[in-house]
PDB file of C-alpha atoms and ligand atoms in Angstrom:
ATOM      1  CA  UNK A  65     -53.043  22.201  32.143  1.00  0.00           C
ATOM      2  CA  UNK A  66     -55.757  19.895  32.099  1.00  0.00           C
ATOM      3  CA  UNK A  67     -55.278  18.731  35.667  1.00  0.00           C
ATOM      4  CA  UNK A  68     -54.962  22.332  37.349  1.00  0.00           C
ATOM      5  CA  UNK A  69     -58.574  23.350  35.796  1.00  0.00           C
ATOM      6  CA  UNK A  70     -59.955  20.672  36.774  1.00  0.00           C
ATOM      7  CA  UNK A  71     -58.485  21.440  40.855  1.00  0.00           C
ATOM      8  CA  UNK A  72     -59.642  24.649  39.857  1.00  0.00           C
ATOM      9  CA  UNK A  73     -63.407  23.349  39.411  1.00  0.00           C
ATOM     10  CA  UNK A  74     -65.330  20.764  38.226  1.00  0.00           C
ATOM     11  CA  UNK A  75     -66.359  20.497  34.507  1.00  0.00           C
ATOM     12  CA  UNK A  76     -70.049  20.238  35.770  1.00  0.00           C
ATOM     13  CA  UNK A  77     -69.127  23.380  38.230  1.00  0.00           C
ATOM     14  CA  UNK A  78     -67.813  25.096  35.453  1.00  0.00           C
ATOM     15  CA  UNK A  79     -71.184  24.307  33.067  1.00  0.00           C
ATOM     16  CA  UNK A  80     -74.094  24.602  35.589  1.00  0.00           C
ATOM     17  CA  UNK A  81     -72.935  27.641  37.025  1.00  0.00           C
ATOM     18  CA  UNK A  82     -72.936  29.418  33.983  1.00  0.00           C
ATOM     19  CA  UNK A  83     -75.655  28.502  33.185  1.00  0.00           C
ATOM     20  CA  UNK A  84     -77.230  29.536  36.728  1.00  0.00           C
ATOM     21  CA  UNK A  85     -75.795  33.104  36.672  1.00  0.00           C
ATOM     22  CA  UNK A  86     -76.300  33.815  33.603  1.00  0.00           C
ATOM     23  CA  UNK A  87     -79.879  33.519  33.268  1.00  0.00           C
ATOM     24  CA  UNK A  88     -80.112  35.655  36.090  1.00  0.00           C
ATOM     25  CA  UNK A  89     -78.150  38.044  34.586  1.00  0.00           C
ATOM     26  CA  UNK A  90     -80.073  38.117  31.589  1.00  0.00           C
ATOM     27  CA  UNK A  91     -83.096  38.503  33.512  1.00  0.00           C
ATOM     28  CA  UNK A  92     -82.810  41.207  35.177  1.00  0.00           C
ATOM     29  CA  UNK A  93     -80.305  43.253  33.544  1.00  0.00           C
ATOM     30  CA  UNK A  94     -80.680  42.284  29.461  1.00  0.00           C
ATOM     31  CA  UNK A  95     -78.783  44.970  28.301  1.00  0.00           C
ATOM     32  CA  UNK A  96     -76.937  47.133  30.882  1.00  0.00           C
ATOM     33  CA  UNK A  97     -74.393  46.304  32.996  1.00  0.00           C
ATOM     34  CA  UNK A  98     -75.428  44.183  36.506  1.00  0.00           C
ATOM     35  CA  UNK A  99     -75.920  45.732  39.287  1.00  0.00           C
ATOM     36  CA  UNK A 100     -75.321  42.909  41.741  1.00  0.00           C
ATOM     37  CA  UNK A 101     -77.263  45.005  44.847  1.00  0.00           C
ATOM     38  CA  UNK A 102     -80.025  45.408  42.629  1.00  0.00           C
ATOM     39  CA  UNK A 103     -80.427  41.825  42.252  1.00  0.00           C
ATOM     40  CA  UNK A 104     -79.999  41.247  45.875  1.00  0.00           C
ATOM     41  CA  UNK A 105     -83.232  44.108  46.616  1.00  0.00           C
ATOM     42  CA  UNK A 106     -85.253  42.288  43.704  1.00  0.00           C
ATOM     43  CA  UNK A 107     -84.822  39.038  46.225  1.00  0.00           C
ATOM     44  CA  UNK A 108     -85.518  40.510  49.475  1.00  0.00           C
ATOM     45  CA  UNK A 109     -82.006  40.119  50.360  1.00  0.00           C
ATOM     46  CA  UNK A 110     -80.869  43.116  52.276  1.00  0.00           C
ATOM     47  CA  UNK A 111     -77.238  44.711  52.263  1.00  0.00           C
ATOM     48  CA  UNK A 112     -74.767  47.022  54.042  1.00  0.00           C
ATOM     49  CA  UNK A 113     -71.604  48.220  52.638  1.00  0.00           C
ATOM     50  CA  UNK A 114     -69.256  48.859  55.808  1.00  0.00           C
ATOM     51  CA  UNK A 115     -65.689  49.314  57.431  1.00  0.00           C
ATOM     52  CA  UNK A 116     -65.319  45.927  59.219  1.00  0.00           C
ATOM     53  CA  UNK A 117     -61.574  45.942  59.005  1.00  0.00           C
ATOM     54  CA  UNK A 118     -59.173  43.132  58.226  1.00  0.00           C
ATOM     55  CA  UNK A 119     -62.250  40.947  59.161  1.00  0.00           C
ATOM     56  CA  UNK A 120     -63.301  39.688  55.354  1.00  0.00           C
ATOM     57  CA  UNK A 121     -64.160  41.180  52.098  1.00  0.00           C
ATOM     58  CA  UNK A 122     -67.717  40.196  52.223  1.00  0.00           C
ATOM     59  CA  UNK A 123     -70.144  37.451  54.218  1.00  0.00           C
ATOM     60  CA  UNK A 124     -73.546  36.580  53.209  1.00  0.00           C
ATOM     61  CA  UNK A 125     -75.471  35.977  56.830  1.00  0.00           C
ATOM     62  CA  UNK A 126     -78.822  34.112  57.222  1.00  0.00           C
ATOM     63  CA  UNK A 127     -81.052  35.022  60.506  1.00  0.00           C
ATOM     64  CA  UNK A 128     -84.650  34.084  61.128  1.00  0.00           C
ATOM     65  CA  UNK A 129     -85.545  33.656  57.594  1.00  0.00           C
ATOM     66  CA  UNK A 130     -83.782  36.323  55.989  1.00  0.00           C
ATOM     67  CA  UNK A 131     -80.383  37.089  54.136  1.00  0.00           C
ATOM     68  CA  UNK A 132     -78.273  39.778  54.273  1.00  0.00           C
ATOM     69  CA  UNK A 133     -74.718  40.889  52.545  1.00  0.00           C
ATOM     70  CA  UNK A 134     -72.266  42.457  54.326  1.00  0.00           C
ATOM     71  CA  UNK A 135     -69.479  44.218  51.789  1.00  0.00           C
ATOM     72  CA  UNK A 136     -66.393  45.528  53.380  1.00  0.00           C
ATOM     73  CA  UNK A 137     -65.077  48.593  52.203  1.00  0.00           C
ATOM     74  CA  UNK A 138     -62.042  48.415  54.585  1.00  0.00           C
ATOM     75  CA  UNK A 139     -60.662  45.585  51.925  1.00  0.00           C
ATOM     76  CA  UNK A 140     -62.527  46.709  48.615  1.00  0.00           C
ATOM     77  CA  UNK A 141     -62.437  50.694  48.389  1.00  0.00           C
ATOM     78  CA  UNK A 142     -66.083  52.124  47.519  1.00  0.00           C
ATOM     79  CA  UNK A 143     -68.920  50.537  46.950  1.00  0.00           C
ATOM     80  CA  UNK A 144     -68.819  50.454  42.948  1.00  0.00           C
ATOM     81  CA  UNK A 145     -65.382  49.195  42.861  1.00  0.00           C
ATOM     82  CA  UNK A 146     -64.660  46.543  40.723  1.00  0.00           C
ATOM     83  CA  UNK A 147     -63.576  44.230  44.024  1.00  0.00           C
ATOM     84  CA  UNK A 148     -66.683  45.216  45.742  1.00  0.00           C
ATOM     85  CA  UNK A 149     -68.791  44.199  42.646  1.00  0.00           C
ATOM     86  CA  UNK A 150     -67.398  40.834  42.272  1.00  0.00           C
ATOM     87  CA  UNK A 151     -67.827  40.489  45.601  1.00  0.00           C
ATOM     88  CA  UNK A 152     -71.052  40.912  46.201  1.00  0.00           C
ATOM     89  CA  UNK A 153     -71.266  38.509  42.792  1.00  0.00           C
ATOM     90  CA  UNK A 154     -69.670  36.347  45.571  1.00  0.00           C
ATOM     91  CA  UNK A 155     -72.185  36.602  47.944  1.00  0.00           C
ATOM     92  CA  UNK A 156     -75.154  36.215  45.790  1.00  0.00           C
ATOM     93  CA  UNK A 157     -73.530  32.842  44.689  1.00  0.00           C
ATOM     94  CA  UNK A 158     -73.612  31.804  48.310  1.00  0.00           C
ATOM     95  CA  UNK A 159     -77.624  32.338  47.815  1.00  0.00           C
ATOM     96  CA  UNK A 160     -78.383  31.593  44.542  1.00  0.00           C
ATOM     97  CA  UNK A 161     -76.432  27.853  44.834  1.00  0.00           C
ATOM     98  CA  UNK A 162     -78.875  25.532  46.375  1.00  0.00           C
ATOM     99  CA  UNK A 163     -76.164  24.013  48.237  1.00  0.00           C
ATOM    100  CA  UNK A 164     -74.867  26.767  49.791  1.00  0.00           C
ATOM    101  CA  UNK A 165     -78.012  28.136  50.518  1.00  0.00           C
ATOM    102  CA  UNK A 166     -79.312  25.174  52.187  1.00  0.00           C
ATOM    103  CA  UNK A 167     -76.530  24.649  54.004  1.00  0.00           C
ATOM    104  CA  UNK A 168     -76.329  28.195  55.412  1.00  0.00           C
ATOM    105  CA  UNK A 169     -80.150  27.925  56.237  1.00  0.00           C
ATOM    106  CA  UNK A 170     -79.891  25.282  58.090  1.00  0.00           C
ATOM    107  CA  UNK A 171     -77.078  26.141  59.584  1.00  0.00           C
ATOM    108  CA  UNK A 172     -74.911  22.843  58.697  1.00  0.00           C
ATOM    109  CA  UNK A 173     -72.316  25.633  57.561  1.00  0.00           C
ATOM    110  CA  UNK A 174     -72.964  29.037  59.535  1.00  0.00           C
ATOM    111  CA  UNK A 175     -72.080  32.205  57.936  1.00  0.00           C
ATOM    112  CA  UNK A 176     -68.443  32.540  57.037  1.00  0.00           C
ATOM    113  CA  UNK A 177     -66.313  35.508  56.155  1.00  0.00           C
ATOM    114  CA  UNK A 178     -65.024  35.356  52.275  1.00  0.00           C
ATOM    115  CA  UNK A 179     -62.037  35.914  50.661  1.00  0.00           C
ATOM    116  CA  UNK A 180     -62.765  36.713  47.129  1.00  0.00           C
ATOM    117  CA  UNK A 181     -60.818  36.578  43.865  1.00  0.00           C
ATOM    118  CA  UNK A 182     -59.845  33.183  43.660  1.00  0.00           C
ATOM    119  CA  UNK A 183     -57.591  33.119  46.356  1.00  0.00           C
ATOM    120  CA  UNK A 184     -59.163  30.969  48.240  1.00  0.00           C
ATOM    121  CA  UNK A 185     -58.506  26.916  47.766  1.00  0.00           C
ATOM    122  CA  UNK A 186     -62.126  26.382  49.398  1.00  0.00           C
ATOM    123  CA  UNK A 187     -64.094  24.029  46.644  1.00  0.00           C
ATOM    124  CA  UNK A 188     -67.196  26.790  47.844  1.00  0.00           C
ATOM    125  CA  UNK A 189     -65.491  29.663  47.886  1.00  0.00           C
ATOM    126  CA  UNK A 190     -64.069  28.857  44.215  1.00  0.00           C
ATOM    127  CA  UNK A 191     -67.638  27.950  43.243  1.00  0.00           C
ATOM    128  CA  UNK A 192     -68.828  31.444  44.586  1.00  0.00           C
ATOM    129  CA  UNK A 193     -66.065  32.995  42.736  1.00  0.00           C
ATOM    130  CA  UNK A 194     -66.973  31.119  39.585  1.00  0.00           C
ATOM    131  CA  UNK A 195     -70.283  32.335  40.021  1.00  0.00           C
ATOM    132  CA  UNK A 196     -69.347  35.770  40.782  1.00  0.00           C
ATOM    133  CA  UNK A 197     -67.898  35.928  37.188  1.00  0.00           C
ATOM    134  CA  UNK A 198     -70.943  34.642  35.584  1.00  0.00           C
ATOM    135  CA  UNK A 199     -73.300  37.052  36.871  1.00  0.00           C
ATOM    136  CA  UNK A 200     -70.851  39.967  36.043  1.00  0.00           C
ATOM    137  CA  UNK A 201     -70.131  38.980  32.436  1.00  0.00           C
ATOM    138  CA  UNK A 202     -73.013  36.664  31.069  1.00  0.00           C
ATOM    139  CA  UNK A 203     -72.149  34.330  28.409  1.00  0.00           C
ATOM    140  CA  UNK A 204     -74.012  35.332  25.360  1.00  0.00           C
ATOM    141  CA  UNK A 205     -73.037  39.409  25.934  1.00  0.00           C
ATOM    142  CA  UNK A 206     -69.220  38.000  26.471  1.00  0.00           C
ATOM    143  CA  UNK A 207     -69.553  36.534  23.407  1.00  0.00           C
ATOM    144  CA  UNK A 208     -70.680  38.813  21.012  1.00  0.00           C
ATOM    145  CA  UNK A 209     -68.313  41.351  22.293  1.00  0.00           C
ATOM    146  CA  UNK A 210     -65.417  39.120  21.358  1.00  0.00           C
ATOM    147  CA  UNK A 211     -66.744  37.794  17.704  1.00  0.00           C
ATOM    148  CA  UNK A 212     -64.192  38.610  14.699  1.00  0.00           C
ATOM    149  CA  UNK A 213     -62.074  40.410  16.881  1.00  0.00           C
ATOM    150  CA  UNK A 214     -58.519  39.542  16.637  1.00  0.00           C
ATOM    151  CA  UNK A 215     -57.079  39.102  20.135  1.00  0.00           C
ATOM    152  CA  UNK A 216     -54.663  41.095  21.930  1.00  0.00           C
ATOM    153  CA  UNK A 217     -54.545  42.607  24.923  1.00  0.00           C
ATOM    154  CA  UNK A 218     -56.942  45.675  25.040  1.00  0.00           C
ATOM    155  CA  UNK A 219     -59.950  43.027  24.175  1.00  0.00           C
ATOM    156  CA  UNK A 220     -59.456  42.007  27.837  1.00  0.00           C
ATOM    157  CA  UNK A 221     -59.174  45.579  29.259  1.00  0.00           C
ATOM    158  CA  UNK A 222     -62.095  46.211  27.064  1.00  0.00           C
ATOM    159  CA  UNK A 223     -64.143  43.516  28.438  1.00  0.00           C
ATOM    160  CA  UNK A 224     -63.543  44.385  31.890  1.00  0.00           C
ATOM    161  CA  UNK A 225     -64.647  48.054  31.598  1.00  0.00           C
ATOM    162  CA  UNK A 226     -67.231  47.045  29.490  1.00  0.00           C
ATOM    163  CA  UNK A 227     -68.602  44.240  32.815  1.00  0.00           C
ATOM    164  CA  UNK A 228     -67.003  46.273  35.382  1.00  0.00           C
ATOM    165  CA  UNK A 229     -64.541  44.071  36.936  1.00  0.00           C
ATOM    166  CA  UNK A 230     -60.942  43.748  37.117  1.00  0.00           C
ATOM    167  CA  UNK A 231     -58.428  42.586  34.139  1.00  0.00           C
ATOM    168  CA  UNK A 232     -58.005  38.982  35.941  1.00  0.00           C
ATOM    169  CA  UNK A 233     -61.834  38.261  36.495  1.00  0.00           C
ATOM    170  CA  UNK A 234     -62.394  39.288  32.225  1.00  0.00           C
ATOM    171  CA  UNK A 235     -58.761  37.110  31.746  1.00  0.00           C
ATOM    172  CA  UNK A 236     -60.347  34.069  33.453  1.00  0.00           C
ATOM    173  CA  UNK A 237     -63.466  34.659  31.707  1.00  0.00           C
ATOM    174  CA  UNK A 238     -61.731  34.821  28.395  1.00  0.00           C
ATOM    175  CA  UNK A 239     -60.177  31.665  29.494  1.00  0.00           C
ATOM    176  CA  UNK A 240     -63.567  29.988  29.396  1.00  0.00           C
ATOM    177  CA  UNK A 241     -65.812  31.357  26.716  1.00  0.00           C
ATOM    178  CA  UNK A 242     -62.910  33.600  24.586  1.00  0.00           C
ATOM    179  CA  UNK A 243     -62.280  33.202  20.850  1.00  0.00           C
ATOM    180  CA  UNK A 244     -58.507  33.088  20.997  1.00  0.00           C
ATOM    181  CA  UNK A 245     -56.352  30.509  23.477  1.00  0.00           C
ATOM    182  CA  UNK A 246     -54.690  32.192  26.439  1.00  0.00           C
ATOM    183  CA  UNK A 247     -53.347  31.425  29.894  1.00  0.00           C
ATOM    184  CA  UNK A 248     -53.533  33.515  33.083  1.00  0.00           C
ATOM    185  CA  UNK A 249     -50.807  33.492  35.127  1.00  0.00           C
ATOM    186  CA  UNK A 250     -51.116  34.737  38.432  1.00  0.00           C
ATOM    187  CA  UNK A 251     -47.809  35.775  40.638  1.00  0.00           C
ATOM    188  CA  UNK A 252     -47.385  36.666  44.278  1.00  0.00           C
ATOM    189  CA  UNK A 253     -43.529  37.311  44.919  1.00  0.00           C
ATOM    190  CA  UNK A 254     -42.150  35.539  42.594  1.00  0.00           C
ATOM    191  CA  UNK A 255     -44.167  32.011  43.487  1.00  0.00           C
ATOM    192  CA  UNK A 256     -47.416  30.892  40.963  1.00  0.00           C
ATOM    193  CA  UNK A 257     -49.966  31.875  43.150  1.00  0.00           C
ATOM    194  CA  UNK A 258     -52.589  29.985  40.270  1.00  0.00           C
ATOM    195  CA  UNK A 259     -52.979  29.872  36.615  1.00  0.00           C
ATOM    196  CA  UNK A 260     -55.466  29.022  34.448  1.00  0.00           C
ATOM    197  CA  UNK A 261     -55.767  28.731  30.430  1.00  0.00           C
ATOM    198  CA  UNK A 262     -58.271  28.135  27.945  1.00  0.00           C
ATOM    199  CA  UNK A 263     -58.970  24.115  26.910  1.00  0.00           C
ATOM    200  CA  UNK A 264     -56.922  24.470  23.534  1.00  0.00           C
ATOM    201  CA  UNK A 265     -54.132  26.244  24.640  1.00  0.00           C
ATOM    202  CA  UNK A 266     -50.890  24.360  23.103  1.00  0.00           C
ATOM    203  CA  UNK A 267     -48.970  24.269  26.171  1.00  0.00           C
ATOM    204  CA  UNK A 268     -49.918  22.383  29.221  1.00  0.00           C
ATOM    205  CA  UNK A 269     -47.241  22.695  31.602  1.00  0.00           C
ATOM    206  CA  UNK A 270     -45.171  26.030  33.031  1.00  0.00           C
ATOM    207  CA  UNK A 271     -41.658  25.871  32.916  1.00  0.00           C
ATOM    208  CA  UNK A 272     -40.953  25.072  36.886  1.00  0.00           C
ATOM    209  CA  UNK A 273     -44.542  23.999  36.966  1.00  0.00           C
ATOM    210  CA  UNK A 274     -46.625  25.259  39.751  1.00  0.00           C
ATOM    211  CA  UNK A 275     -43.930  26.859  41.800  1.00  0.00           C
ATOM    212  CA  UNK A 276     -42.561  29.528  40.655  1.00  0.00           C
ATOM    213  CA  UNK A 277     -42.655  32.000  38.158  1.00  0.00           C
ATOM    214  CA  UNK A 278     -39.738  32.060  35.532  1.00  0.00           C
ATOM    215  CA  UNK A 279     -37.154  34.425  35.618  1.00  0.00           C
ATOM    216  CA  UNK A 280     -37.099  35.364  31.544  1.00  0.00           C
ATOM    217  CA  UNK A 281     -40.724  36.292  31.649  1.00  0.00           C
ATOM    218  CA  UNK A 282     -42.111  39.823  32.074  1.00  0.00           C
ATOM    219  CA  UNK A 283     -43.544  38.856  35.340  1.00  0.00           C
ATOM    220  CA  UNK A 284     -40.386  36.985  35.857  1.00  0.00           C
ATOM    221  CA  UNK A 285     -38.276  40.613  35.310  1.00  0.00           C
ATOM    222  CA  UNK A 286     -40.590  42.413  37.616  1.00  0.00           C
ATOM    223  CA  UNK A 287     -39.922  39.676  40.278  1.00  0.00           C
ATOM    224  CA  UNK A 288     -36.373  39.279  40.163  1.00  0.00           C
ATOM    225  CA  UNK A 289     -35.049  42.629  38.199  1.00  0.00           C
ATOM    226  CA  UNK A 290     -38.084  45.549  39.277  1.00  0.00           C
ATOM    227  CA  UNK A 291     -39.086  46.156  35.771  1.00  0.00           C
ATOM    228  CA  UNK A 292     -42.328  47.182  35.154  1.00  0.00           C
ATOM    229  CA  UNK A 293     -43.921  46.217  31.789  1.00  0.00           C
ATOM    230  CA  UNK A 294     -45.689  48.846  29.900  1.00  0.00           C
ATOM    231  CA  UNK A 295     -46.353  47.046  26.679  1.00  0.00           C
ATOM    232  CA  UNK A 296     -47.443  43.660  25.634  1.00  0.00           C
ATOM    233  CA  UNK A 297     -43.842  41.834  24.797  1.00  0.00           C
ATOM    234  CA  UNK A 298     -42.719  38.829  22.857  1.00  0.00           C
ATOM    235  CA  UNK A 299     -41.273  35.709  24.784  1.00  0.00           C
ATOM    236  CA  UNK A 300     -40.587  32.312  23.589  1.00  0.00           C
ATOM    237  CA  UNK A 301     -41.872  28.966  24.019  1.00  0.00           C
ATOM    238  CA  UNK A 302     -39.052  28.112  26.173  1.00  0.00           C
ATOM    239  CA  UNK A 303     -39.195  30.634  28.586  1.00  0.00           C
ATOM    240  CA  UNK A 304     -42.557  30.015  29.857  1.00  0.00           C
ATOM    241  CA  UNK A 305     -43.273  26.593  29.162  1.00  0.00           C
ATOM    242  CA  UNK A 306     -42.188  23.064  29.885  1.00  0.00           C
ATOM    243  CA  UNK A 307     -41.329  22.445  26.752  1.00  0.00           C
ATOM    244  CA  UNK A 308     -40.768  18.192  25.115  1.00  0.00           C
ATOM    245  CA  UNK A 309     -38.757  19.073  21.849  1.00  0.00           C
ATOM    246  CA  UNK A 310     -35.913  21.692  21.209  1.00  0.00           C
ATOM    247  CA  UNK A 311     -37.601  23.050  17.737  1.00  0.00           C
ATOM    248  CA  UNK A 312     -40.702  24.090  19.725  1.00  0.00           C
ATOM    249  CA  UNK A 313     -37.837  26.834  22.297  1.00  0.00           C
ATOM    250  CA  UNK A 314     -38.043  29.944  20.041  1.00  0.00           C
ATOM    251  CA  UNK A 315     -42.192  29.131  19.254  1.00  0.00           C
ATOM    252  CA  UNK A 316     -42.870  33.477  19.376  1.00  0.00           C
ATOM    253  CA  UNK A 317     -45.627  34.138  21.965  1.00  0.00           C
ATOM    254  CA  UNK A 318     -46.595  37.296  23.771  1.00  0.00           C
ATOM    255  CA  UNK A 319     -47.438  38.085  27.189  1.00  0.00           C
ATOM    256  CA  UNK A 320     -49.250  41.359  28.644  1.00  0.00           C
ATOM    257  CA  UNK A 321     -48.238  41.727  32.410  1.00  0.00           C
ATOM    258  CA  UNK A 322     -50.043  43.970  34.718  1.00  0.00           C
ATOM    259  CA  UNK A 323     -47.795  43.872  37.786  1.00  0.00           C
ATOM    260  CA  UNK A 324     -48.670  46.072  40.960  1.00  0.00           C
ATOM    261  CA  UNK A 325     -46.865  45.305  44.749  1.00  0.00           C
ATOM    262  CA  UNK A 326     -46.560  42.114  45.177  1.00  0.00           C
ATOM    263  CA  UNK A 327     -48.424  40.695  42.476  1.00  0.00           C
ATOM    264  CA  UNK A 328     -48.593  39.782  38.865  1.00  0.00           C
ATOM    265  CA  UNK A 329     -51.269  39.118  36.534  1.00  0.00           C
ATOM    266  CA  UNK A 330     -49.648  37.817  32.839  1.00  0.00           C
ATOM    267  CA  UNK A 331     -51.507  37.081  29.639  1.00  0.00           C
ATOM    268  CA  UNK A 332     -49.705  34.582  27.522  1.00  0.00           C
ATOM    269  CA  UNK A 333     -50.844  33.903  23.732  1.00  0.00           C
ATOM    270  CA  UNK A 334     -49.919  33.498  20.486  1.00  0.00           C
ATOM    271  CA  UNK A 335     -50.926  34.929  16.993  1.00  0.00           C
TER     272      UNK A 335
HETATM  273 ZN1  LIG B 524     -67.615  33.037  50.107  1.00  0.00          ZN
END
């Protein structure tokens, strides 16, 4: 999957950003969990949590000078939910990235609603995502939390009430700086909406590659059959993957699928 991280972002994207959020992170929050609006206050950057309907989920705007975050709570719930804190992760990324910044100061790029999550195929908005993930779980904490533990499931619902943020943002995260190879497979009715894994993960390409999700997966059986997985389950080789030799089909993996409307979030590893 080499190719698809790097569409996802760019090795340097993927290193300096880190590095950028997570010093701030460490800054001003060394031990608790961040409080992304506390960050904004500590740099004069003022903030409104409102209903601004289907507009976006959050915009960072720049007037005479100043910054301000708008969060919408029309698209995220209340203002501690785990969408609203990633998103205004999101926004700060906008600020904190000298790019964006400068661009938005100078108004080369005006204010623009985002779409957060990684949903969006904007190289900026992906950045600001990236970002966003940083600043919520900083490396070194991310880290520690994960040493000697074997991995299964609950280490990534752990992790994500342990940073506040949802089971995909702690999946992707794992992804990156884990101790255990996994992918994240994201599904939207049926179709790969993205998918990510860690570098050493064995496999490298999904069965129908980036279209759709197979049908003898647990995401695939929500999708095609409405079953909704409880439990982490085994799958083989062959039913997820693209796979070059017939001895590698029955290769025992697991996969953890939290499924709700119309999407699907799967964890795929192996012991
Ligand atoms: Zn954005």
């Amino acid at each position: 999957m080499q190719q698809k991280t790097n569409e996802f972002l760019t090795r340097d994207d993927v290193i300096n950003l880190n590095e950028l959020a997570s010093s701030i992170s460490d800054y001003y929050f060394p031990e608790s969990q961040i409080d992304p609006s506390l960050i904004a206050t500590k740099n004069q950057i003022t903030y409104s949590y409102g209903n601004y309907a289907d507009s976006y989920h959050g915009l960072l705007e720049h007037l005479n000078g100043k910054f301000h975050i708008y969060i919408n709570l029309d698209k995220l719930g209340h203002a501690y939910s785990e969408r609203s804190r990633f998103t205004f992760g999101h926004e700060l990324g906008h600020y904190f990235i000298d790019s964006h910044r400068v661009a938005l100061a100078s108004g080369q790029s005006p204010s623009h609603g985002s779409f957060t999550g990684f949903v969006s195929k904007n190289r900026a908005e992906r950045q600001a995502d990236y970002f966003a993930s940083c600043l919520l779980m900083p490396e070194n904490r991310f880290r520690a939390y994960c040493y000697r533990k074997k991995f299964q499931f609950r280490i990534i619902e752990e992790l994500a009430g342990k940073f506040g943020t949802s089971i995909s943002a702690a999946a992707l995260r794992f992804c990156a700086i884990g101790n255990h190879p996994i992918l994240v497979v994201c599904g939207f009715k049926g179709k790969i909406k993205w998918y990510w894994s860690s570098e050493d993960f064995r496999y490298k390409w999904l069965k129908h590659g980036k279209d759709r999700i197979p049908d003898d997966t647990v995401a695939g059986e929500y999708f095609e059959l409405g079953k909704s997985p409880k439990t982490t389950e085994e799958v083989f080789a062959m039913d997820w993957f693209n796979i070059k030799f017939e001895e590698q089909a029955m290769e025992k993996f697991y996969e953890h699928a939290k499924c709700y409307g119309d999407y699907s979030i799967s964890i795929i590893w192996e012991n």
